[in-house]
Short mmCIF file of C-alpha atoms in Angstrom, two decimals:
data_model
loop_
_atom_site.label_atom_id
_atom_site.label_comp_id
_atom_site.label_asym_id
_atom_site.label_seq_id
_atom_site.Cartn_x
_atom_site.Cartn_y
_atom_site.Cartn_z
CA MET T 17 11.20 -17.13 -23.91
CA ARG T 18 14.06 -17.40 -21.48
CA PRO T 19 17.53 -18.46 -22.65
CA VAL T 20 18.59 -22.03 -21.94
CA TRP T 21 22.30 -22.58 -21.28
CA ILE T 22 24.47 -25.53 -20.34
CA LEU T 23 27.66 -24.85 -18.41
CA ALA T 24 30.42 -26.50 -20.42
CA LEU T 25 33.67 -24.76 -19.58
CA ALA T 26 34.92 -22.72 -16.68
CA ALA T 27 38.61 -22.77 -17.46
CA LEU T 28 39.56 -21.33 -14.16
CA GLY T 29 42.04 -18.58 -13.64
CA CYS T 30 42.12 -15.03 -14.98
CA ARG T 31 44.92 -12.54 -15.13
CA GLY T 32 45.08 -8.92 -16.18
CA ILE T 33 47.52 -6.03 -16.21
CA LEU T 34 46.59 -2.43 -15.41
CA GLY T 35 48.39 0.48 -17.01
CA ILE T 36 50.61 0.80 -13.94
CA GLU T 37 51.82 -2.76 -14.57
CA GLN T 38 50.35 -4.19 -11.37
CA PRO T 39 49.10 -7.74 -11.95
CA ILE T 40 45.49 -8.53 -11.14
CA THR T 41 44.97 -12.25 -10.63
CA SER T 42 42.06 -14.54 -9.94
CA ASP T 43 43.35 -18.03 -9.35
CA GLY T 44 40.77 -20.63 -10.34
CA SER T 45 42.12 -22.97 -7.69
CA LEU T 46 40.41 -20.68 -5.18
CA ASP T 47 36.78 -21.34 -4.41
CA ALA T 48 34.07 -18.98 -5.46
CA PRO T 49 32.70 -16.69 -2.74
CA THR T 50 30.23 -18.37 -0.41
CA SER T 51 27.53 -16.05 -1.75
CA CYS T 52 27.33 -18.34 -4.78
CA THR T 53 25.34 -20.89 -2.80
CA ASP T 54 22.30 -18.58 -2.50
CA TRP T 55 22.60 -17.19 -6.03
CA HIS T 56 20.77 -18.97 -8.84
CA PRO T 57 20.94 -17.01 -12.11
CA GLN T 58 19.42 -18.47 -15.24
CA GLY T 59 21.51 -20.92 -17.20
CA PHE T 60 24.74 -21.31 -15.22
CA ASP T 61 26.04 -22.09 -11.74
CA PRO T 62 28.21 -19.24 -10.41
CA CYS T 63 29.87 -21.59 -7.91
CA THR T 64 31.72 -23.22 -10.82
CA LEU T 65 33.35 -19.94 -11.92
CA GLY T 66 35.94 -19.78 -9.17
CA ALA T 67 37.06 -16.56 -7.52
CA PRO T 68 36.10 -13.42 -9.48
CA MET T 69 38.46 -10.68 -10.55
CA PRO T 70 38.70 -7.72 -8.16
CA MET T 71 36.44 -4.70 -8.43
CA LEU T 72 36.92 -2.67 -11.62
CA HIS T 73 36.13 1.05 -11.82
CA LEU T 74 36.65 2.51 -15.30
CA GLY T 75 37.13 6.27 -15.62
CA ALA T 76 36.56 8.40 -18.71
CA GLY T 77 38.20 7.01 -21.84
CA GLN T 78 37.85 4.52 -24.69
CA TYR T 79 38.03 0.78 -23.96
CA THR T 80 37.44 -2.41 -25.91
CA TYR T 81 36.32 -5.81 -24.65
CA ASP T 82 37.21 -8.40 -27.31
CA THR T 83 35.67 -11.87 -26.98
CA THR T 84 37.67 -13.38 -29.82
CA THR T 85 39.54 -16.43 -28.52
CA THR T 86 43.27 -15.79 -28.22
CA ARG T 87 46.20 -16.58 -25.95
CA CYS T 88 46.29 -14.86 -22.59
CA ASP T 89 49.11 -12.45 -21.90
CA GLY T 90 51.59 -13.77 -19.36
CA PRO T 91 53.69 -16.83 -18.55
CA ARG T 92 50.89 -19.39 -18.71
CA ASP T 93 50.14 -20.77 -22.15
CA VAL T 94 46.36 -20.74 -21.78
CA GLU T 95 43.44 -19.70 -23.92
CA CYS T 96 41.55 -16.49 -23.16
CA ALA T 97 38.18 -18.03 -23.96
CA GLY T 98 36.48 -15.23 -22.03
CA GLY T 99 38.23 -12.42 -23.86
CA MET T 100 40.26 -9.35 -22.94
CA LEU T 101 39.59 -5.79 -21.78
CA LEU T 102 41.89 -3.33 -23.55
CA ASP T 103 42.50 0.40 -23.15
CA SER T 104 42.76 2.87 -26.04
CA GLY T 105 46.43 1.98 -26.49
CA ARG T 106 45.55 -1.73 -26.79
CA HIS T 107 47.13 -2.52 -23.43
CA VAL T 108 45.55 -5.49 -21.66
CA LEU T 109 43.68 -4.46 -18.49
CA ARG T 110 41.84 -7.68 -17.71
CA GLN T 111 41.55 -11.09 -19.36
CA SER T 112 39.41 -14.13 -18.75
CA GLN T 113 39.65 -17.85 -19.42
CA LEU T 114 35.95 -18.45 -18.74
CA SER T 115 33.23 -19.41 -21.20
CA VAL T 116 29.95 -21.29 -21.22
CA THR T 117 28.34 -23.37 -23.94
CA GLN T 118 24.66 -22.87 -24.67
CA SER T 119 22.06 -25.49 -25.46
CA ASP T 120 22.58 -24.96 -29.20
CA GLY T 121 26.32 -25.63 -28.87
CA SER T 122 27.41 -22.00 -29.27
CA ALA T 123 30.00 -20.48 -26.92
CA VAL T 124 29.58 -17.36 -24.78
CA ALA T 125 32.56 -15.52 -23.29
CA VAL T 126 32.33 -14.90 -19.52
CA TRP T 127 33.82 -11.98 -17.60
CA SER T 128 33.50 -12.59 -13.84
CA VAL T 129 34.27 -9.59 -11.63
CA ASP T 130 33.50 -8.60 -8.03
CA THR T 131 32.00 -5.20 -8.92
CA LEU T 132 31.90 -3.25 -12.18
CA ALA T 133 31.50 0.54 -12.41
CA ILE T 134 31.68 2.47 -15.70
CA ASP T 135 31.87 6.24 -15.27
CA ALA T 136 30.25 8.88 -17.45
CA GLY T 137 32.70 9.62 -20.26
CA ALA T 138 33.84 5.99 -20.47
CA THR T 139 32.91 3.91 -23.52
CA ILE T 140 33.47 0.15 -23.78
CA SER T 141 33.09 -1.29 -27.28
CA VAL T 142 32.21 -4.99 -26.94
CA VAL T 143 33.43 -6.85 -30.04
CA GLY T 144 34.54 -10.31 -31.12
CA LYS T 145 33.22 -13.65 -32.32
CA LYS T 146 31.36 -14.65 -29.15
CA PRO T 147 28.60 -12.95 -27.15
CA LEU T 148 29.62 -11.64 -23.72
CA LEU T 149 28.18 -12.58 -20.32
CA VAL T 150 29.28 -10.21 -17.52
CA VAL T 151 28.90 -11.74 -14.04
CA ALA T 152 29.24 -9.33 -11.10
CA TRP T 153 29.35 -10.76 -7.57
CA SER T 154 28.11 -7.50 -6.11
CA SER T 155 26.80 -4.81 -8.46
CA ILE T 156 27.07 -3.23 -11.92
CA ALA T 157 26.74 0.55 -12.36
CA ILE T 158 26.83 1.99 -15.88
CA ASP T 159 26.99 5.77 -16.14
CA GLY T 160 28.95 5.66 -19.40
CA VAL T 161 28.45 3.61 -22.57
CA LEU T 162 28.56 -0.17 -23.01
CA ASP T 163 28.29 -0.66 -26.76
CA ALA T 164 27.94 -4.11 -28.32
CA GLY T 165 26.65 -2.61 -31.55
CA SER T 166 28.07 -2.79 -35.06
CA HIS T 167 29.07 0.30 -37.02
CA ILE T 168 29.53 1.27 -40.67
CA GLY T 169 32.47 3.31 -41.96
CA VAL T 170 33.85 4.53 -45.28
CA THR T 171 36.94 2.48 -46.14
CA ASN T 172 37.70 3.91 -49.60
CA PRO T 173 36.57 7.55 -49.84
CA PRO T 174 37.54 8.16 -53.52
CA ALA T 175 35.46 5.18 -54.66
CA HIS T 176 32.81 5.79 -51.97
CA ILE T 177 33.06 2.24 -50.60
CA ALA T 178 31.73 1.65 -47.10
CA GLN T 179 31.44 -1.46 -44.97
CA THR T 180 31.04 -2.53 -41.34
CA VAL T 181 34.13 -1.45 -39.39
CA GLN T 182 33.04 -2.62 -35.92
CA PHE T 183 31.31 -5.95 -35.38
CA GLY T 184 29.46 -6.28 -32.08
CA ALA T 185 30.31 -9.35 -30.01
CA GLY T 186 28.65 -12.41 -31.53
CA ALA T 187 27.19 -10.56 -34.52
CA ASN T 188 26.32 -12.42 -37.75
CA GLU T 189 26.71 -15.90 -36.26
CA ALA T 190 24.46 -18.84 -37.29
CA CYS T 191 21.89 -16.54 -38.86
CA GLY T 192 20.48 -18.70 -41.67
CA ALA T 193 17.12 -17.32 -42.81
CA ASN T 194 17.62 -14.16 -40.71
CA VAL T 195 20.15 -12.80 -43.22
CA GLY T 196 18.78 -10.24 -45.65
CA GLY T 197 18.68 -11.42 -49.25
CA ASN T 198 20.93 -9.99 -51.93
CA GLY T 199 19.45 -7.82 -54.65
CA ALA T 200 19.39 -9.09 -58.22
CA ASN T 201 22.30 -8.26 -60.53
CA ALA T 202 22.03 -5.39 -62.96
CA GLY T 203 21.40 -5.89 -66.64
CA SER T 204 22.38 -2.85 -68.63
CA SER T 205 22.36 -0.65 -65.52
CA GLY T 206 20.94 -0.50 -61.99
CA SER T 207 20.85 -3.43 -59.54
CA GLY T 208 18.41 -4.29 -56.76
CA GLY T 209 18.92 -3.27 -53.15
CA GLY T 210 19.73 -5.76 -50.38
CA GLY T 211 17.17 -6.81 -47.79
CA GLY T 212 17.57 -5.85 -44.15
CA GLY T 213 18.65 -8.38 -41.52
CA GLY T 214 16.09 -9.87 -39.15
CA LEU T 215 16.04 -11.13 -35.54
CA GLN T 216 13.03 -10.41 -33.29
CA GLY T 217 11.65 -8.28 -36.13
CA ALA T 218 11.91 -9.02 -39.84
CA GLY T 219 14.16 -6.97 -42.06
CA GLY T 220 12.71 -4.73 -44.73
CA ALA T 221 12.84 -5.83 -48.36
CA GLY T 222 15.29 -4.20 -50.71
CA ALA T 223 13.75 -2.16 -53.51
CA ALA T 224 13.87 -2.88 -57.21
CA SER T 225 15.99 -0.62 -59.37
CA ALA T 226 14.44 2.38 -61.06
CA GLY T 227 14.15 2.21 -64.82
CA THR T 228 15.05 -1.45 -65.26
CA SER T 229 13.03 -2.95 -62.34
CA VAL T 230 15.74 -5.38 -61.24
CA ALA T 231 14.44 -7.03 -58.05
CA GLY T 232 15.61 -6.21 -54.55
CA GLY T 233 16.43 -8.82 -51.90
CA MET T 234 14.00 -10.24 -49.35
CA GLY T 235 14.24 -9.07 -45.75
CA GLY T 236 15.63 -11.47 -43.16
CA ALA T 237 13.10 -13.51 -41.16
CA SER T 238 12.16 -13.02 -37.51
CA MET T 239 12.76 -15.67 -34.84
CA PRO T 240 12.21 -16.37 -31.10
CA ALA T 241 15.13 -15.91 -28.70
CA LEU T 242 16.14 -19.37 -27.50
CA VAL T 243 19.72 -18.48 -26.60
CA ILE T 244 21.86 -15.39 -26.22
CA ARG T 245 22.90 -14.46 -29.75
CA GLY T 246 23.83 -11.50 -31.90
CA GLY T 247 21.89 -9.94 -34.74
CA CYS T 248 22.04 -10.75 -38.43
CA PRO T 249 23.40 -8.89 -41.46
CA GLY T 250 21.63 -7.15 -44.26
CA GLY T 251 22.02 -8.41 -47.80
CA ALA T 252 24.25 -6.92 -50.47
CA SER T 253 23.02 -5.26 -53.61
CA GLY T 254 23.21 -7.01 -56.93
CA THR T 255 26.37 -6.52 -58.98
CA ALA T 256 26.84 -3.41 -61.09
CA GLY T 257 26.98 -5.17 -64.45
CA PRO T 258 28.29 -3.80 -67.75
CA GLY T 259 27.08 -0.26 -67.08
CA ALA T 260 29.72 0.35 -64.41
CA THR T 261 32.51 2.84 -65.09
CA THR T 262 35.81 3.48 -63.29
CA PRO T 263 36.40 3.26 -60.35
CA ALA T 264 33.50 0.77 -60.20
CA LEU T 265 33.76 -2.66 -61.84
CA SER T 266 31.05 -4.84 -63.34
CA SER T 267 31.45 -7.06 -60.24
CA SER T 268 31.05 -4.17 -57.76
CA GLN T 269 28.44 -4.64 -55.04
CA THR T 270 27.17 -2.62 -52.12
CA LEU T 271 27.60 -4.38 -48.78
CA GLY T 272 24.94 -4.86 -46.14
CA GLY T 273 25.47 -3.84 -42.54
CA ALA T 274 26.29 -6.29 -39.74
CA GLY T 275 23.80 -7.19 -37.04
CA GLY T 276 24.25 -5.93 -33.50
CA GLY T 277 26.15 -8.01 -30.94
CA ALA T 278 24.95 -9.82 -27.82
CA LEU T 279 25.48 -8.84 -24.20
CA ARG T 280 24.05 -10.23 -20.93
CA LEU T 281 24.65 -8.58 -17.54
CA VAL T 282 24.08 -10.59 -14.35
CA ALA T 283 24.68 -9.27 -10.82
CA HIS T 284 24.24 -10.79 -7.36
CA ASP T 285 22.85 -7.55 -5.88
CA ALA T 286 21.92 -4.80 -8.33
CA ILE T 287 22.33 -3.33 -11.81
CA THR T 288 21.96 0.43 -12.28
CA VAL T 289 22.03 2.12 -15.70
CA THR T 290 22.07 5.89 -16.05
CA GLY T 291 24.13 5.81 -19.27
CA SER T 292 23.74 3.73 -22.43
CA VAL T 293 23.76 -0.01 -23.10
CA GLY T 294 23.14 -1.22 -26.63
CA ALA T 295 23.54 -3.78 -29.37
CA ASN T 296 22.41 -1.88 -32.45
CA GLY T 297 22.85 -3.01 -36.04
CA ALA T 298 25.06 -1.26 -38.59
CA GLY T 299 23.69 0.72 -41.49
CA GLY T 300 23.85 -0.68 -45.01
CA ALA T 301 26.39 0.88 -47.34
CA GLY T 302 25.43 3.25 -50.13
CA ALA T 303 26.25 2.43 -53.75
CA PRO T 304 29.90 2.89 -54.80
CA LEU T 305 30.81 5.69 -57.17
CA ASN T 306 29.74 5.12 -60.81
CA SER T 307 28.28 1.69 -60.08
CA ALA T 308 24.51 2.35 -60.25
CA CYS T 309 24.21 -0.43 -57.66
CA GLY T 310 21.42 -0.73 -55.16
CA GLY T 311 22.00 -0.01 -51.49
CA GLY T 312 23.01 -2.58 -48.88
CA GLY T 313 20.47 -3.78 -46.32
CA GLY T 314 20.75 -2.61 -42.72
CA GLY T 315 21.81 -5.09 -40.02
CA SER T 316 19.31 -6.18 -37.38
CA GLY T 317 19.54 -5.26 -33.74
CA GLY T 318 21.23 -7.75 -31.41
CA TYR T 319 20.57 -8.86 -27.83
CA VAL T 320 20.82 -7.16 -24.42
CA ALA T 321 19.69 -8.78 -21.16
CA PHE T 322 19.83 -7.92 -17.45
CA GLU T 323 19.41 -10.16 -14.41
CA ALA T 324 19.67 -9.11 -10.75
CA PRO T 325 17.39 -8.75 -7.71
CA THR T 326 17.23 -5.03 -8.53
CA VAL T 327 17.56 -3.57 -12.05
CA MET T 328 17.09 0.20 -12.31
CA LEU T 329 17.11 2.20 -15.55
CA GLY T 330 17.44 5.88 -14.71
CA ALA T 331 15.90 8.97 -16.29
CA ASN T 332 18.67 9.35 -18.86
CA ALA T 333 19.21 5.64 -19.51
CA LYS T 334 19.28 4.37 -23.09
CA VAL T 335 18.94 0.63 -23.67
CA THR T 336 18.56 -0.36 -27.31
CA ALA T 337 18.84 -3.18 -29.84
CA ASN T 338 17.70 -1.32 -32.95
CA GLY T 339 18.41 -2.17 -36.57
CA GLY T 340 20.46 -0.09 -38.99
CA GLY T 341 19.08 1.88 -41.93
CA GLY T 342 19.29 0.61 -45.50
CA GLY T 343 21.81 2.15 -47.89
CA GLY T 344 20.84 4.32 -50.83
CA GLY T 345 21.22 3.25 -54.47
CA GLY T 346 23.27 5.11 -57.03
CA GLY T 347 22.29 6.41 -60.45
CA ASN T 348 24.00 5.77 -63.76
CA THR T 349 25.22 9.34 -64.16
CA LEU T 350 28.99 9.65 -63.87
CA GLY T 351 30.06 10.97 -60.49
CA ASP T 352 27.03 9.51 -58.74
CA ALA T 353 27.01 7.36 -55.58
CA GLY T 354 24.51 6.28 -52.96
CA ASN T 355 24.42 7.45 -49.35
CA ASP T 356 25.07 5.11 -46.44
CA GLY T 357 22.29 4.09 -44.06
CA ALA T 358 22.70 5.21 -40.46
CA ASP T 359 23.73 2.85 -37.68
CA GLY T 360 21.02 1.92 -35.18
CA LYS T 361 20.51 4.68 -32.63
CA PHE T 362 20.57 4.86 -28.83
CA ASP T 363 17.03 6.14 -29.16
CA VAL T 364 13.40 5.18 -29.76
CA GLN T 365 13.63 6.74 -33.24
CA PRO T 366 14.55 4.70 -36.33
CA ALA T 367 17.90 4.96 -38.07
CA PRO T 368 17.20 6.61 -41.43
CA GLY T 369 18.07 4.98 -44.72
CA GLY T 370 20.62 6.52 -47.02
CA GLY T 371 19.02 9.44 -48.84
CA THR T 372 18.69 9.92 -52.56
CA SER T 373 21.94 10.07 -54.47
CA ASN T 374 23.28 12.94 -56.53
CA ASP T 375 20.81 12.51 -59.37
CA SER T 376 17.15 11.52 -59.45
CA CYS T 377 17.65 7.82 -60.30
CA GLY T 378 19.29 6.33 -57.23
CA GLN T 379 16.65 5.29 -54.71
CA PRO T 380 16.70 5.87 -50.92
CA GLY T 381 17.08 3.10 -48.35
CA GLY T 382 14.46 2.04 -45.83
CA ALA T 383 14.51 3.10 -42.18
CA SER T 384 15.26 0.64 -39.39
CA SER T 385 13.06 -0.72 -36.65
CA ALA T 386 12.60 1.40 -33.53
CA GLY T 387 10.28 1.65 -30.55
CA THR T 388 7.30 -0.68 -30.82
CA GLU T 389 7.84 -1.16 -34.56
CA LEU T 390 9.88 -4.36 -34.74
CA ALA T 391 10.22 -4.71 -38.52
CA GLY T 392 12.60 -2.72 -40.69
CA SER T 393 11.07 -0.63 -43.46
CA ASN T 394 11.20 -1.74 -47.09
CA GLY T 395 13.27 0.21 -49.54
CA PRO T 396 10.81 2.71 -51.07
CA VAL T 397 9.08 1.85 -54.35
CA PRO T 398 11.12 3.39 -57.18
CA THR T 399 9.81 6.74 -58.34
CA GLY T 400 11.39 6.44 -61.78
CA CYS T 401 14.00 8.57 -63.49
CA THR T 402 14.03 11.74 -65.51
CA GLY T 403 15.91 12.18 -68.76
CA GLY T 404 14.77 9.30 -70.96
CA ALA T 405 14.71 5.51 -71.14
CA SER T 406 18.50 5.24 -70.86
CA ARG T 407 18.35 6.47 -67.25
CA SER T 408 18.27 4.01 -64.37
CA GLY T 409 19.39 3.64 -60.79
CA GLY T 410 19.86 1.10 -58.02
CA GLY T 411 17.10 0.28 -55.53
CA GLY T 412 17.35 1.22 -51.87
CA GLY T 413 18.33 -1.32 -49.22
CA GLY T 414 15.82 -2.51 -46.61
CA GLY T 415 16.05 -1.44 -42.98
CA GLY T 416 17.19 -3.83 -40.24
CA GLY T 417 14.70 -5.42 -37.85
CA ALA T 418 14.70 -5.19 -34.08
CA GLY T 419 16.76 -7.34 -31.74
CA PHE T 420 15.87 -8.39 -28.19
CA LEU T 421 15.86 -6.72 -24.77
CA PHE T 422 15.27 -8.90 -21.69
CA VAL T 423 15.14 -8.33 -17.95
CA ALA T 424 14.82 -10.92 -15.17
CA SER T 425 14.39 -9.05 -11.88
CA PRO T 426 11.72 -8.85 -9.17
CA GLY T 427 12.91 -5.28 -8.57
CA TYR T 428 12.89 -3.94 -12.14
CA THR T 429 12.13 -0.24 -12.55
CA ALA T 430 12.55 2.10 -15.49
CA ALA T 431 12.09 5.86 -15.46
CA ALA T 432 9.39 7.20 -17.76
CA THR T 433 12.02 9.17 -19.68
CA ALA T 434 14.39 6.22 -20.20
CA LYS T 435 14.79 5.34 -23.88
CA ILE T 436 14.12 1.61 -24.32
CA SER T 437 13.87 0.17 -27.83
CA PRO T 438 12.49 -2.37 -28.69
CA PRO T 439 10.16 -2.89 -25.71
CA MET T 440 11.72 -4.73 -22.77
CA ARG T 441 10.60 -8.35 -22.40
CA VAL T 442 10.24 -9.24 -18.70
CA GLN T 443 11.13 -12.84 -17.88
#
């Protein structure tokens, strides 16, 4: 189903600063190029966007495009509703005041540029509260990486606490029933794992704990794509309960991973991808040290779409919106923790769940969606514990479901060796 948008705001005028301190301006008082009159992309009128920013060619390096609304750099006190492009030193390279409002009332940041080229060795992380729409008045060529995915990271190594450290643009917004359910709280020891997040595919269910059979959370539901939107998070485990020992607390939980972000690329002439474009979900965290919690559910994949007269995915192209793997549960032996689920991959293979913990009671997480399999895997059925009735462990988190890939192009081609996951939906 094709997205339906309503143009609500084209706050005209964009300004950026390159590292050599030369201003790049696009004054909204100037008319859009005359080519806009024969260009009719889905959901918005390019003639209302004003003059685009000049061509941008990004060499090797790390960049961030942040769609979070903030104030633009410079003398004008205006809102950067379209976000900012930053280099690795957090210097502003480009910034946009453009956004559109979709039919459901949600906002999408807009980056309007004459031509965009991303070299091999260049990575742009696309983050922030709003999805991103890139509008190129000529062409888009991606030889590097355009990553609107979410990623897990360890934030407290001694306590083995992990959580999402990068949120893809528009992730986790207005998810409702697509959020993975939380696992049930532990009694004497061992809580349930969180369910995986859902979007196009449902998330996997979290597993019950081993030994005490405390229930895991339900996986997030699937839904049709009515608008451009990010993926949805996995659920948390249940709380550790009275069996927790330092550094864990009775209130300790394992966090689910965030869903992938949302990214739409529209070009007047052509889009060519020989690198990677993705909006993968983050893996669910593994149980904190000495908590015997279940694992967190993996986040679902997000949304990636292309629209141009010609869209070509080359032999080495990777275009993905895969879910993240569920986190592993921990056992109730001192010194035990669960293993984190893997982030969604730029691949047709699933992200694995967190493996078994240091003893035999913590349970592994479920794998994510990948390829033609849209649903995340359930946390495996507990296999029990050795060492007597006093032994127990947290259930594994469910894997994240698939997001969406769309293409609208009469000239769409994809090499047989291109890695596309889930399957591309042609509009």
